[in-house]
Coordinates of C-alpha atoms in Angstrom, one line a residue:
M1 CA -32.3 -64.5 -6.2
E2 CA -30.5 -67.3 -4.7
I3 CA -28.0 -66.7 -1.0
C4 CA -25.5 -69.1 0.0
Y5 CA -24.9 -68.6 3.6
L6 CA -22.0 -69.9 4.9
L7 CA -21.0 -70.1 8.6
A8 CA -17.5 -71.7 10.3
F9 CA -16.6 -72.2 13.6
P10 CA -14.1 -74.4 15.6
D11 CA -14.8 -78.5 15.4
S12 CA -13.0 -81.1 16.0
D13 CA -13.2 -84.8 14.9
D14 CA -15.5 -87.3 17.3
G15 CA -13.1 -90.4 15.6
T16 CA -16.3 -91.2 13.9
A17 CA -15.8 -89.3 10.3
A18 CA -15.2 -90.5 7.1
P19 CA -12.1 -90.5 5.0
P20 CA -11.0 -87.5 3.8
E21 CA -12.1 -85.9 0.2
Q22 CA -11.0 -83.6 -2.3
F23 CA -12.3 -80.1 -3.2
K24 CA -14.1 -80.6 -6.5
G25 CA -15.2 -77.7 -8.5
M26 CA -12.4 -75.6 -7.8
V27 CA -11.5 -74.3 -10.8
K28 CA -13.6 -73.3 -14.2
D29 CA -13.1 -75.5 -16.9
A30 CA -10.5 -77.5 -15.0
P31 CA -12.1 -80.5 -13.2
Y32 CA -8.6 -82.3 -12.7
F33 CA -7.9 -79.9 -10.3
Q34 CA -6.5 -80.5 -6.8
P35 CA -5.9 -77.3 -5.1
T36 CA -5.0 -78.0 -1.7
D37 CA -3.8 -79.7 0.9
I38 CA -6.6 -79.1 3.5
D39 CA -8.6 -82.1 4.2
L40 CA -12.3 -82.3 3.5
V41 CA -15.5 -84.3 4.9
T42 CA -18.5 -84.1 4.6
L43 CA -20.3 -84.8 7.8
G44 CA -24.0 -84.6 6.3
E45 CA -27.0 -82.9 4.1
E46 CA -30.5 -81.8 5.0
T47 CA -33.0 -79.3 3.9
I48 CA -35.0 -77.8 6.4
I49 CA -37.9 -74.9 6.5
I50 CA -37.0 -72.0 8.3
E51 CA -40.1 -69.0 8.1
G52 CA -41.5 -70.7 5.4
Y53 CA -38.1 -70.9 3.2
A54 CA -36.4 -74.1 1.8
V55 CA -32.8 -74.2 2.8
S56 CA -30.7 -76.5 1.7
A57 CA -27.3 -77.0 4.2
V58 CA -24.1 -78.8 3.8
R59 CA -22.3 -79.6 6.7
Q60 CA -18.0 -80.0 6.0
R61 CA -15.1 -80.7 8.4
F62 CA -11.8 -78.8 6.9
D63 CA -8.6 -80.6 8.6
D64 CA -10.4 -81.7 11.7
R65 CA -10.4 -78.3 13.2
V66 CA -13.1 -76.1 11.4
Q67 CA -16.9 -76.7 10.8
M68 CA -18.1 -75.1 7.5
I69 CA -22.0 -75.2 6.3
E70 CA -23.4 -73.7 3.4
C71 CA -26.2 -73.4 3.2
H72 CA -28.1 -72.8 0.4
F73 CA -31.7 -70.5 0.2
D74 CA -34.1 -68.3 -2.5
L75 CA -35.5 -64.8 -1.9
V76 CA -37.8 -63.4 -4.6
D77 CA -36.6 -59.4 -3.7
P78 CA -33.3 -59.9 -1.7
F79 CA -33.3 -56.0 -1.2
A80 CA -36.7 -55.4 0.4
S81 CA -36.6 -54.2 3.1
S82 CA -39.0 -56.8 4.7
V83 CA -37.0 -59.2 3.4
L84 CA -34.0 -58.5 5.1
K85 CA -35.9 -59.3 8.4
D86 CA -36.7 -62.6 7.0
R87 CA -33.3 -62.9 5.9
T88 CA -31.8 -62.3 9.5
K89 CA -34.1 -64.5 11.1
I90 CA -33.3 -67.2 8.9
Q91 CA -29.4 -66.7 9.5
S92 CA -29.6 -66.8 12.9
A93 CA -31.6 -69.6 13.2
L94 CA -29.2 -71.4 11.3
Q95 CA -26.5 -69.9 14.2
T96 CA -28.7 -71.5 16.4
R97 CA -29.3 -74.7 14.9
Y98 CA -26.1 -75.9 13.7
I99 CA -23.3 -73.7 15.9
P100 CA -22.8 -75.0 19.6
E101 CA -24.4 -72.2 22.2
S102 CA -20.7 -71.8 24.2
I103 CA -19.3 -71.1 20.4
R104 CA -22.3 -68.8 19.6
Q105 CA -21.7 -66.6 23.1
S106 CA -18.0 -66.2 22.7
G107 CA -18.4 -64.8 19.0
L108 CA -15.2 -67.3 17.9
Y109 CA -17.1 -67.8 14.7
E110 CA -17.6 -66.6 11.1
E111 CA -20.3 -65.7 8.6
Y112 CA -20.5 -64.9 5.4
S113 CA -23.5 -63.8 3.0
I114 CA -22.8 -64.6 -0.3
L115 CA -25.4 -63.1 -3.2
L116 CA -25.8 -65.6 -6.7
V117 CA -26.9 -63.5 -9.6
Q118 CA -27.6 -65.4 -13.4
N119 CA -28.7 -62.3 -14.6
A120 CA -27.4 -59.2 -15.1
K121 CA -28.0 -56.5 -17.7
P122 CA -27.1 -55.6 -19.5
T123 CA -23.2 -56.5 -18.3
P124 CA -22.4 -56.8 -15.1
N125 CA -20.7 -53.8 -14.1
K126 CA -23.6 -51.9 -15.2
W127 CA -25.9 -53.8 -13.2
L128 CA -23.7 -53.4 -10.5
E129 CA -23.2 -49.7 -10.6
K130 CA -27.1 -49.3 -10.9
N131 CA -27.7 -51.1 -7.9
A132 CA -25.2 -50.1 -6.2
V133 CA -26.7 -48.6 -2.9
A134 CA -28.9 -51.9 -2.7
L135 CA -25.7 -54.6 -3.0
A136 CA -23.9 -52.4 -0.5
T137 CA -26.6 -52.5 1.5
F138 CA -27.4 -56.5 1.2
I139 CA -23.3 -57.1 1.9
R140 CA -23.3 -55.2 5.1
S141 CA -26.7 -56.2 5.9
Q142 CA -27.5 -52.6 7.6
K143 CA -30.9 -50.9 7.7
D144 CA -28.8 -47.2 7.7
T145 CA -28.1 -45.4 4.3
L146 CA -24.5 -45.9 3.5
D147 CA -22.7 -42.8 1.8
T148 CA -20.8 -43.0 -1.5
A149 CA -17.4 -43.6 -0.3
E150 CA -18.4 -46.7 1.5
I151 CA -20.9 -48.2 -1.3
E152 CA -17.2 -47.8 -3.6
E153 CA -15.5 -49.4 -1.0
I154 CA -17.8 -52.2 -0.7
L155 CA -17.8 -52.5 -4.6
M156 CA -14.7 -51.9 -5.4
S157 CA -13.0 -55.7 -5.3
R158 CA -14.3 -57.0 -8.4
T159 CA -12.5 -60.1 -10.3
H160 CA -13.4 -60.4 -13.9
Y161 CA -13.7 -63.8 -15.7
S162 CA -15.0 -62.7 -18.7
S163 CA -16.9 -60.0 -19.8
K164 CA -20.1 -61.6 -18.3
E165 CA -18.8 -63.3 -15.1
V166 CA -17.6 -61.4 -12.3
T167 CA -17.4 -61.7 -8.5
V168 CA -17.4 -58.9 -5.8
V169 CA -15.6 -59.6 -2.2
D170 CA -16.3 -57.5 0.6
W171 CA -14.8 -58.9 4.1
E172 CA -18.6 -59.1 5.3
G173 CA -20.2 -60.6 2.0
A174 CA -20.0 -61.5 -1.5
V175 CA -21.4 -61.5 -5.1
I176 CA -20.8 -63.4 -7.6
I177 CA -22.7 -63.1 -11.2
A178 CA -22.7 -66.0 -13.4
P179 CA -24.9 -66.6 -16.4
N180 CA -24.5 -70.4 -16.4
A181 CA -25.3 -70.3 -12.5
D182 CA -21.5 -71.6 -12.5
Y183 CA -20.9 -70.4 -8.5
Q184 CA -19.4 -73.2 -6.8
S185 CA -15.7 -72.7 -8.2
D186 CA -15.9 -69.1 -6.6
I187 CA -18.3 -70.3 -2.9
A188 CA -15.3 -73.1 -2.4
L189 CA -12.6 -70.2 -2.5
L190 CA -14.9 -67.6 -0.5
K191 CA -15.1 -71.1 1.9
I192 CA -11.0 -71.4 1.7
G193 CA -10.8 -67.8 3.0
N194 CA -13.2 -68.1 5.5
Y195 CA -12.1 -71.3 6.7
Q196 CA -8.3 -69.4 7.2
L197 CA -9.6 -66.6 8.6
I198 CA -11.4 -68.6 11.4
R199 CA -8.2 -70.6 12.0
Y200 CA -5.9 -67.5 12.5
R201 CA -8.6 -66.1 15.5
M202 CA -8.4 -69.7 16.8
L203 CA -4.6 -69.4 16.8
D204 CA -4.6 -65.9 18.1
K205 CA -7.5 -67.2 21.1
S206 CA -5.5 -69.7 22.2
I207 CA -2.4 -67.3 22.6
E208 CA -3.8 -64.9 24.5
D209 CA -5.4 -67.9 26.5
M210 CA -1.4 -69.1 27.1
L211 CA -0.3 -65.6 28.1
D212 CA -3.5 -65.4 30.9
R213 CA -1.6 -68.8 32.1
I214 CA 2.2 -67.9 32.2
S215 CA 0.4 -64.0 33.9
E216 CA -1.6 -66.6 36.0
T217 CA 1.1 -68.5 37.1
F218 CA 4.3 -66.4 37.4
F219 CA 3.4 -62.9 38.2
Q220 CA 0.0 -63.6 40.1
N221 CA 0.1 -66.4 41.9
K222 CA 4.1 -67.2 42.8
K223 CA 3.4 -70.1 45.2
R224 CA 1.5 -72.6 42.0
P225 CA 4.0 -74.8 40.6
R226 CA 5.8 -73.7 37.1
P227 CA 4.9 -76.1 34.0
T228 CA 8.0 -74.2 31.8
R229 CA 8.0 -77.4 30.0
G230 CA 4.9 -78.0 29.0
M231 CA 4.4 -74.2 28.3
I232 CA 7.2 -74.4 25.7
R233 CA 6.4 -77.7 24.2
Q234 CA 2.9 -75.7 23.7
I235 CA 4.6 -73.1 22.2
A236 CA 6.2 -75.3 19.3
E237 CA 3.0 -77.1 18.8
H238 CA 1.5 -73.5 17.7
K239 CA 4.5 -72.6 15.4
L240 CA 3.6 -75.9 13.6
E241 CA 0.5 -76.0 13.4
M242 CA 0.3 -72.7 12.2
M243 CA 3.2 -73.6 9.3
L244 CA 1.4 -76.5 8.2
S245 CA -1.8 -75.3 8.4
F246 CA -1.4 -72.0 7.0
E247 CA 1.6 -71.8 5.3
R248 CA 1.5 -74.9 3.3
A249 CA -2.1 -74.4 2.4
E250 CA -1.4 -70.3 1.1
Q251 CA 1.0 -71.6 -1.1
N252 CA -0.7 -74.2 -3.0
M253 CA -3.3 -71.8 -3.8
L254 CA -0.7 -69.1 -5.0
L255 CA 1.0 -71.4 -7.0
I256 CA -1.1 -73.4 -8.5
G257 CA -4.5 -73.0 -10.3
D258 CA -5.9 -71.1 -13.2
W259 CA -5.0 -67.4 -13.2
Y260 CA -8.8 -66.6 -12.4
T261 CA -8.7 -68.2 -9.1
A262 CA -5.3 -66.4 -8.3
D263 CA -6.7 -63.9 -9.0
L264 CA -9.8 -64.0 -6.9
Y265 CA -7.9 -65.3 -3.8
E266 CA -5.7 -62.7 -3.8
A267 CA -9.0 -60.8 -3.7
I268 CA -10.7 -63.0 -1.1
H269 CA -7.2 -62.6 1.4
D270 CA -7.0 -58.7 0.2
Q271 CA -10.2 -58.3 1.2
F272 CA -10.5 -61.0 5.0
Y273 CA -7.1 -58.6 5.4
L274 CA -5.7 -62.5 6.0
K275 CA -2.2 -61.1 5.5
D276 CA -2.7 -58.6 8.9
W277 CA -3.8 -61.4 10.8
K278 CA -1.2 -63.7 9.5
E279 CA 1.7 -61.1 10.8
N280 CA -0.6 -60.2 14.3
V281 CA -0.3 -64.3 15.4
K282 CA 3.2 -64.4 14.2
S283 CA 4.0 -61.3 15.8
K284 CA 2.6 -62.6 19.2
L285 CA 4.2 -66.1 18.8
D286 CA 7.4 -64.6 18.8
S287 CA 6.5 -62.5 21.3
L288 CA 5.3 -65.6 23.5
E289 CA 8.3 -67.5 22.5
S290 CA 10.4 -65.0 24.3
I291 CA 8.8 -64.2 27.5
V292 CA 8.8 -68.2 27.5
Q293 CA 12.4 -68.2 27.1
T294 CA 12.6 -65.9 29.5
I295 CA 11.2 -67.6 32.4
R296 CA 12.9 -70.8 31.2
D297 CA 16.5 -69.2 31.4
N298 CA 15.1 -67.6 34.7
F299 CA 14.2 -71.1 35.8
S300 CA 17.3 -72.5 34.9
L301 CA 19.3 -69.7 37.0
S302 CA 17.3 -70.7 39.8
L303 CA 17.9 -74.0 39.0
E304 CA 21.9 -73.4 39.3
S305 CA 21.1 -71.4 42.3
V306 CA 19.5 -74.4 44.6
W307 CA 22.1 -77.1 43.3
A308 CA 24.5 -74.2 44.4
R309 CA 23.0 -74.8 48.0
V310 CA 22.7 -78.2 48.1
E311 CA 26.4 -78.1 47.0
M312 CA 27.5 -75.9 49.8
F313 CA 25.4 -77.4 52.5
A314 CA 26.8 -80.8 51.4
W315 CA 30.4 -79.3 51.8
M316 CA 29.8 -77.6 55.1
L317 CA 28.8 -81.2 56.6
M318 CA 31.8 -82.7 55.0
L319 CA 33.5 -79.7 56.7
I320 CA 31.6 -80.4 60.3
G321 CA 32.4 -84.8 60.0
Y322 CA 36.3 -83.3 59.7
L323 CA 36.1 -80.9 62.4
Y324 CA 34.4 -83.9 64.1
L325 CA 37.1 -86.8 63.5
T326 CA 40.0 -84.2 64.7
F327 CA 38.7 -83.4 68.2
V328 CA 37.8 -87.0 68.3
D329 CA 41.8 -87.8 67.1
L330 CA 43.1 -85.0 69.3
G331 CA 41.5 -86.4 72.6
L332 CA 39.0 -83.9 72.3
I333 CA 35.9 -85.3 71.9
T334 CA 35.4 -88.5 73.8
R335 CA 33.7 -91.0 72.0

């Protein structure tokens, strides 16, 4: 069987990328369809040999922010325990080859395994039930036996395109069953789901970093300069970035496309907990903005206090000058 292995990690444009492309094969039987406002740039394609397996890889960049690697390789029996070791080695080698070490160390990347099945007899649902334990173990990449409740939960989210075509989506992996090997539209949607997830994680990390800087600047070291305006500007940029990068893409995915695309995207959205991530990031942004607004108000009050002191000092100088001139006119002070 064929395995599709996805990797997504932060990566910005180095200024040498080609013009943006458009997604292809997003919707079954609708080649004219252009689904999202995500800018896509293909960075390269190659075939490499890992552990004796030929692995094809396509590197793409989404919105000049995230690099997505789509890898394909064949395994004779992906459910065998010995093959699981080979699969783990292949995936580890792919991570080492494509993801920078600093990002691997930080854990700020996504990996996602997809099993591509062409022959599922007698029917996809019966084949899923027959191989439920093996499929659940494959999706979660676990050696330990899963209990019945866990297996049912993993294989629960199913989207049917026809009686012979079904896609199972879990937050760690997926199974696509298509007799005509028409996998690409589903893979494209899973790539978008992983892209949105890593973008939320990136934004969440940037907010946490900003909170750390605020804490260091205003609470841990009060003698350091306070870049209040710069922080407020960064918050505004983050909020605008989230609106443009996620709200627009999500609305487009929900509002246009055929019924199957909408159903599958909804399943991906639920399984990846994208709504929870979105609400979490929005909540943190709102809290961050409130914190900075408080800092800005206090900064304004401090500035007003400084000006009040300067004004008082000026009045004192004027009073001293006035008294000096009065004493001179009375002859009490000789010039």
